[in-house]
Amino acid sequence: RAGEEDREELRKQVALIDLERRTLRRLANTTHTEHYPLVTADGKRVLFITTDQSTFWAYVADLEANRLVRLGPCSAGTQLRVFADDGEHVIYNGDNALWSVSLRTGAARIVYAPRSRRIQEGWITSDGTKAYFRGTEMKDNRAAAAFVVPLSK
């Protein structure tokens, strides 16, 4: 039985729980707070965000290969993240741009970057072709409309 301090520490972590064996395996061995887990449809990979004070990072845990890959910096509290349907790419919001990262090679590229507005919460289609988001104007932080944008291939 976990003590109160252990429970508080576990609350900040992303872990895989095997209910039959009654075991718990942390996906990352960091001192950062981990959150926003997103699991692929086949259950083989988990995308999550870590925070270390004011720095946010996107990670993918490959459960079969027992491998953890840091994708890059991302935006605080980002809900803009998805595994593309091909299972080979992750698209996420980082540094006010939408990035596509190959899970095979680690190559990252910008698929959309607005010029005058800040990306807020939104969604990316699972096929990786469009993003829907709410934005604010950078010059005066005024709320802007919702946007639908195509993502480059």
PDB file of C-alpha atoms in Angstrom:
ATOM      1  CA  ARG A   1       0.000   0.000   0.000  1.00  0.00           C
ATOM      2  CA  ALA A   2       1.435   3.344  -1.074  1.00  0.00           C
ATOM      3  CA  GLY A   3       1.901   6.107   1.462  1.00  0.00           C
ATOM      4  CA  GLU A   4       0.553   9.623   0.905  1.00  0.00           C
ATOM      5  CA  GLU A   5       3.936  10.862  -0.389  1.00  0.00           C
ATOM      6  CA  ASP A   6       4.166   7.938  -2.849  1.00  0.00           C
ATOM      7  CA  ARG A   7       0.628   8.601  -4.090  1.00  0.00           C
ATOM      8  CA  GLU A   8       1.420  12.260  -4.722  1.00  0.00           C
ATOM      9  CA  GLU A   9       4.547  11.295  -6.687  1.00  0.00           C
ATOM     10  CA  LEU A  10       2.617   8.696  -8.741  1.00  0.00           C
ATOM     11  CA  ARG A  11      -0.070  11.278  -9.513  1.00  0.00           C
ATOM     12  CA  LYS A  12       2.569  13.215 -11.485  1.00  0.00           C
ATOM     13  CA  GLN A  13       3.684  10.238 -13.596  1.00  0.00           C
ATOM     14  CA  VAL A  14       2.442   8.376 -16.677  1.00  0.00           C
ATOM     15  CA  ALA A  15       2.530   4.646 -15.978  1.00  0.00           C
ATOM     16  CA  LEU A  16       1.421   1.341 -17.474  1.00  0.00           C
ATOM     17  CA  ILE A  17      -0.633  -0.757 -15.065  1.00  0.00           C
ATOM     18  CA  ASP A  18      -0.982  -4.512 -15.568  1.00  0.00           C
ATOM     19  CA  LEU A  19      -4.195  -5.392 -13.729  1.00  0.00           C
ATOM     20  CA  GLU A  20      -3.671  -9.167 -13.934  1.00  0.00           C
ATOM     21  CA  ARG A  21      -0.144  -9.109 -12.538  1.00  0.00           C
ATOM     22  CA  ARG A  22      -0.894  -6.115 -10.290  1.00  0.00           C
ATOM     23  CA  THR A  23       2.244  -4.289 -11.420  1.00  0.00           C
ATOM     24  CA  LEU A  24       2.963  -0.690 -12.300  1.00  0.00           C
ATOM     25  CA  ARG A  25       5.669   0.428 -14.759  1.00  0.00           C
ATOM     26  CA  ARG A  26       6.551   4.085 -15.180  1.00  0.00           C
ATOM     27  CA  LEU A  27       7.014   5.031 -18.812  1.00  0.00           C
ATOM     28  CA  ALA A  28       9.653   7.663 -18.098  1.00  0.00           C
ATOM     29  CA  ASN A  29      12.161   7.879 -15.310  1.00  0.00           C
ATOM     30  CA  THR A  30      12.154  11.650 -14.947  1.00  0.00           C
ATOM     31  CA  THR A  31      11.682  14.010 -12.053  1.00  0.00           C
ATOM     32  CA  HIS A  32       9.286  16.030 -14.227  1.00  0.00           C
ATOM     33  CA  THR A  33       5.530  16.074 -14.035  1.00  0.00           C
ATOM     34  CA  GLU A  34       4.098  13.954 -16.848  1.00  0.00           C
ATOM     35  CA  HIS A  35       0.620  14.423 -18.264  1.00  0.00           C
ATOM     36  CA  TYR A  36      -1.752  14.332 -21.260  1.00  0.00           C
ATOM     37  CA  PRO A  37      -1.128  10.683 -22.242  1.00  0.00           C
ATOM     38  CA  LEU A  38      -2.427   9.621 -25.646  1.00  0.00           C
ATOM     39  CA  VAL A  39      -2.304   5.931 -26.620  1.00  0.00           C
ATOM     40  CA  THR A  40      -2.206   4.611 -30.189  1.00  0.00           C
ATOM     41  CA  ALA A  41      -5.150   2.499 -31.332  1.00  0.00           C
ATOM     42  CA  ASP A  42      -2.969  -0.639 -31.259  1.00  0.00           C
ATOM     43  CA  GLY A  43      -1.793   0.146 -27.708  1.00  0.00           C
ATOM     44  CA  LYS A  44       1.891  -0.003 -28.658  1.00  0.00           C
ATOM     45  CA  ARG A  45       2.885   3.652 -28.131  1.00  0.00           C
ATOM     46  CA  VAL A  46       2.054   6.437 -25.715  1.00  0.00           C
ATOM     47  CA  LEU A  47       2.525  10.145 -26.434  1.00  0.00           C
ATOM     48  CA  PHE A  48       2.737  12.392 -23.369  1.00  0.00           C
ATOM     49  CA  ILE A  49       3.969  15.788 -22.225  1.00  0.00           C
ATOM     50  CA  THR A  50       6.429  16.494 -19.399  1.00  0.00           C
ATOM     51  CA  THR A  51       7.011  19.725 -17.545  1.00  0.00           C
ATOM     52  CA  ASP A  52      10.132  20.807 -15.741  1.00  0.00           C
ATOM     53  CA  GLN A  53       9.285  24.167 -14.211  1.00  0.00           C
ATOM     54  CA  SER A  54       8.341  26.175 -17.324  1.00  0.00           C
ATOM     55  CA  THR A  55       9.736  23.867 -20.028  1.00  0.00           C
ATOM     56  CA  PHE A  56       7.362  21.445 -21.763  1.00  0.00           C
ATOM     57  CA  TRP A  57       8.552  18.441 -23.811  1.00  0.00           C
ATOM     58  CA  ALA A  58       6.723  15.876 -25.945  1.00  0.00           C
ATOM     59  CA  TYR A  59       7.759  12.230 -25.526  1.00  0.00           C
ATOM     60  CA  VAL A  60       6.732   8.941 -27.128  1.00  0.00           C
ATOM     61  CA  ALA A  61       7.080   5.683 -25.224  1.00  0.00           C
ATOM     62  CA  ASP A  62       7.323   2.612 -27.460  1.00  0.00           C
ATOM     63  CA  LEU A  63       5.952  -0.109 -25.192  1.00  0.00           C
ATOM     64  CA  GLU A  64       7.102  -3.082 -27.303  1.00  0.00           C
ATOM     65  CA  ALA A  65      10.672  -1.835 -27.793  1.00  0.00           C
ATOM     66  CA  ASN A  66      10.800  -0.456 -24.228  1.00  0.00           C
ATOM     67  CA  ARG A  67      12.155   2.805 -25.689  1.00  0.00           C
ATOM     68  CA  LEU A  68      11.482   6.438 -24.810  1.00  0.00           C
ATOM     69  CA  VAL A  69      11.972   9.158 -27.445  1.00  0.00           C
ATOM     70  CA  ARG A  70      11.954  12.893 -26.707  1.00  0.00           C
ATOM     71  CA  LEU A  71      10.353  14.616 -29.701  1.00  0.00           C
ATOM     72  CA  GLY A  72      11.004  18.239 -28.819  1.00  0.00           C
ATOM     73  CA  PRO A  73       9.683  21.271 -26.970  1.00  0.00           C
ATOM     74  CA  CYS A  74       5.940  21.783 -27.007  1.00  0.00           C
ATOM     75  CA  SER A  75       3.419  24.338 -25.862  1.00  0.00           C
ATOM     76  CA  ALA A  76       2.108  24.373 -22.305  1.00  0.00           C
ATOM     77  CA  GLY A  77      -1.034  22.320 -21.772  1.00  0.00           C
ATOM     78  CA  THR A  78      -1.146  21.392 -25.431  1.00  0.00           C
ATOM     79  CA  GLN A  79      -4.173  19.481 -26.595  1.00  0.00           C
ATOM     80  CA  LEU A  80      -2.905  19.711 -30.172  1.00  0.00           C
ATOM     81  CA  ARG A  81      -1.237  16.357 -30.583  1.00  0.00           C
ATOM     82  CA  VAL A  82      -2.053  13.218 -32.518  1.00  0.00           C
ATOM     83  CA  PHE A  83      -0.556  10.009 -33.838  1.00  0.00           C
ATOM     84  CA  ALA A  84      -1.058  10.152 -37.601  1.00  0.00           C
ATOM     85  CA  ASP A  85      -3.042   7.309 -39.139  1.00  0.00           C
ATOM     86  CA  ASP A  86       0.125   5.907 -40.726  1.00  0.00           C
ATOM     87  CA  GLY A  87       1.437   5.146 -37.223  1.00  0.00           C
ATOM     88  CA  GLU A  88       4.800   6.561 -38.230  1.00  0.00           C
ATOM     89  CA  HIS A  89       4.353  10.256 -37.349  1.00  0.00           C
ATOM     90  CA  VAL A  90       3.288  12.410 -34.439  1.00  0.00           C
ATOM     91  CA  ILE A  91       1.959  15.906 -35.014  1.00  0.00           C
ATOM     92  CA  TYR A  92       1.969  18.360 -32.105  1.00  0.00           C
ATOM     93  CA  ASN A  93       2.009  22.052 -31.181  1.00  0.00           C
ATOM     94  CA  GLY A  94       5.403  23.445 -30.167  1.00  0.00           C
ATOM     95  CA  ASP A  95       6.860  26.953 -30.219  1.00  0.00           C
ATOM     96  CA  ASN A  96       3.662  28.268 -31.847  1.00  0.00           C
ATOM     97  CA  ALA A  97       3.971  25.929 -34.821  1.00  0.00           C
ATOM     98  CA  LEU A  98       2.598  22.512 -35.680  1.00  0.00           C
ATOM     99  CA  TRP A  99       5.364  19.936 -36.057  1.00  0.00           C
ATOM    100  CA  SER A 100       5.383  16.498 -37.673  1.00  0.00           C
ATOM    101  CA  VAL A 101       7.967  14.078 -36.297  1.00  0.00           C
ATOM    102  CA  SER A 102       8.872  10.742 -37.871  1.00  0.00           C
ATOM    103  CA  LEU A 103       8.926   8.014 -35.238  1.00  0.00           C
ATOM    104  CA  ARG A 104      11.351   5.983 -37.371  1.00  0.00           C
ATOM    105  CA  THR A 105      13.989   8.636 -38.077  1.00  0.00           C
ATOM    106  CA  GLY A 106      13.257  11.366 -35.532  1.00  0.00           C
ATOM    107  CA  ALA A 107      13.216  13.945 -38.344  1.00  0.00           C
ATOM    108  CA  ALA A 108      11.020  16.914 -37.448  1.00  0.00           C
ATOM    109  CA  ARG A 109       9.506  19.507 -39.735  1.00  0.00           C
ATOM    110  CA  ILE A 110       7.034  22.350 -39.417  1.00  0.00           C
ATOM    111  CA  VAL A 111       3.717  21.611 -41.126  1.00  0.00           C
ATOM    112  CA  TYR A 112       2.030  24.901 -40.160  1.00  0.00           C
ATOM    113  CA  ALA A 113       3.242  28.164 -38.591  1.00  0.00           C
ATOM    114  CA  PRO A 114       0.944  31.184 -38.263  1.00  0.00           C
ATOM    115  CA  ARG A 115       2.432  34.616 -38.868  1.00  0.00           C
ATOM    116  CA  SER A 116       0.307  36.880 -36.691  1.00  0.00           C
ATOM    117  CA  ARG A 117      -1.633  34.725 -34.264  1.00  0.00           C
ATOM    118  CA  ARG A 118      -0.856  32.471 -31.340  1.00  0.00           C
ATOM    119  CA  ILE A 119      -2.175  28.896 -31.492  1.00  0.00           C
ATOM    120  CA  GLN A 120      -4.437  28.023 -28.575  1.00  0.00           C
ATOM    121  CA  GLU A 121      -6.322  24.797 -27.967  1.00  0.00           C
ATOM    122  CA  GLY A 122      -7.601  22.780 -30.867  1.00  0.00           C
ATOM    123  CA  TRP A 123      -7.432  19.464 -32.685  1.00  0.00           C
ATOM    124  CA  ILE A 124      -5.573  17.800 -35.521  1.00  0.00           C
ATOM    125  CA  THR A 125      -7.295  15.318 -37.810  1.00  0.00           C
ATOM    126  CA  SER A 126      -6.002  11.773 -37.425  1.00  0.00           C
ATOM    127  CA  ASP A 127      -4.949  11.683 -41.072  1.00  0.00           C
ATOM    128  CA  GLY A 128      -2.676  14.677 -40.347  1.00  0.00           C
ATOM    129  CA  THR A 129      -4.103  16.869 -43.123  1.00  0.00           C
ATOM    130  CA  LYS A 130      -5.888  19.633 -41.150  1.00  0.00           C
ATOM    131  CA  ALA A 131      -5.752  21.439 -37.840  1.00  0.00           C
ATOM    132  CA  TYR A 132      -8.612  23.214 -36.123  1.00  0.00           C
ATOM    133  CA  PHE A 133      -7.653  25.723 -33.450  1.00  0.00           C
ATOM    134  CA  ARG A 134      -8.624  28.877 -31.601  1.00  0.00           C
ATOM    135  CA  GLY A 135      -6.112  31.668 -31.850  1.00  0.00           C
ATOM    136  CA  THR A 136      -5.223  35.018 -30.332  1.00  0.00           C
ATOM    137  CA  GLU A 137      -3.643  37.944 -32.148  1.00  0.00           C
ATOM    138  CA  MET A 138       0.043  38.323 -31.224  1.00  0.00           C
ATOM    139  CA  LYS A 139       0.137  42.109 -31.419  1.00  0.00           C
ATOM    140  CA  ASP A 140      -2.557  42.735 -28.789  1.00  0.00           C
ATOM    141  CA  ASN A 141      -3.398  39.264 -27.401  1.00  0.00           C
ATOM    142  CA  ARG A 142      -6.987  39.806 -28.533  1.00  0.00           C
ATOM    143  CA  ALA A 143      -9.045  36.663 -28.995  1.00  0.00           C
ATOM    144  CA  ALA A 144      -9.342  35.765 -32.651  1.00  0.00           C
ATOM    145  CA  ALA A 145     -11.718  33.351 -34.335  1.00  0.00           C
ATOM    146  CA  ALA A 146     -11.443  29.621 -34.795  1.00  0.00           C
ATOM    147  CA  PHE A 147      -9.323  28.528 -37.721  1.00  0.00           C
ATOM    148  CA  VAL A 148      -9.200  25.493 -39.985  1.00  0.00           C
ATOM    149  CA  VAL A 149      -5.862  25.177 -41.751  1.00  0.00           C
ATOM    150  CA  PRO A 150      -4.373  22.595 -44.097  1.00  0.00           C
ATOM    151  CA  LEU A 151      -1.085  21.022 -43.000  1.00  0.00           C
ATOM    152  CA  SER A 152       1.752  20.605 -45.480  1.00  0.00           C
ATOM    153  CA  LYS A 153       2.728  17.094 -46.540  1.00  0.00           C
TER     154      LYS A 153
END
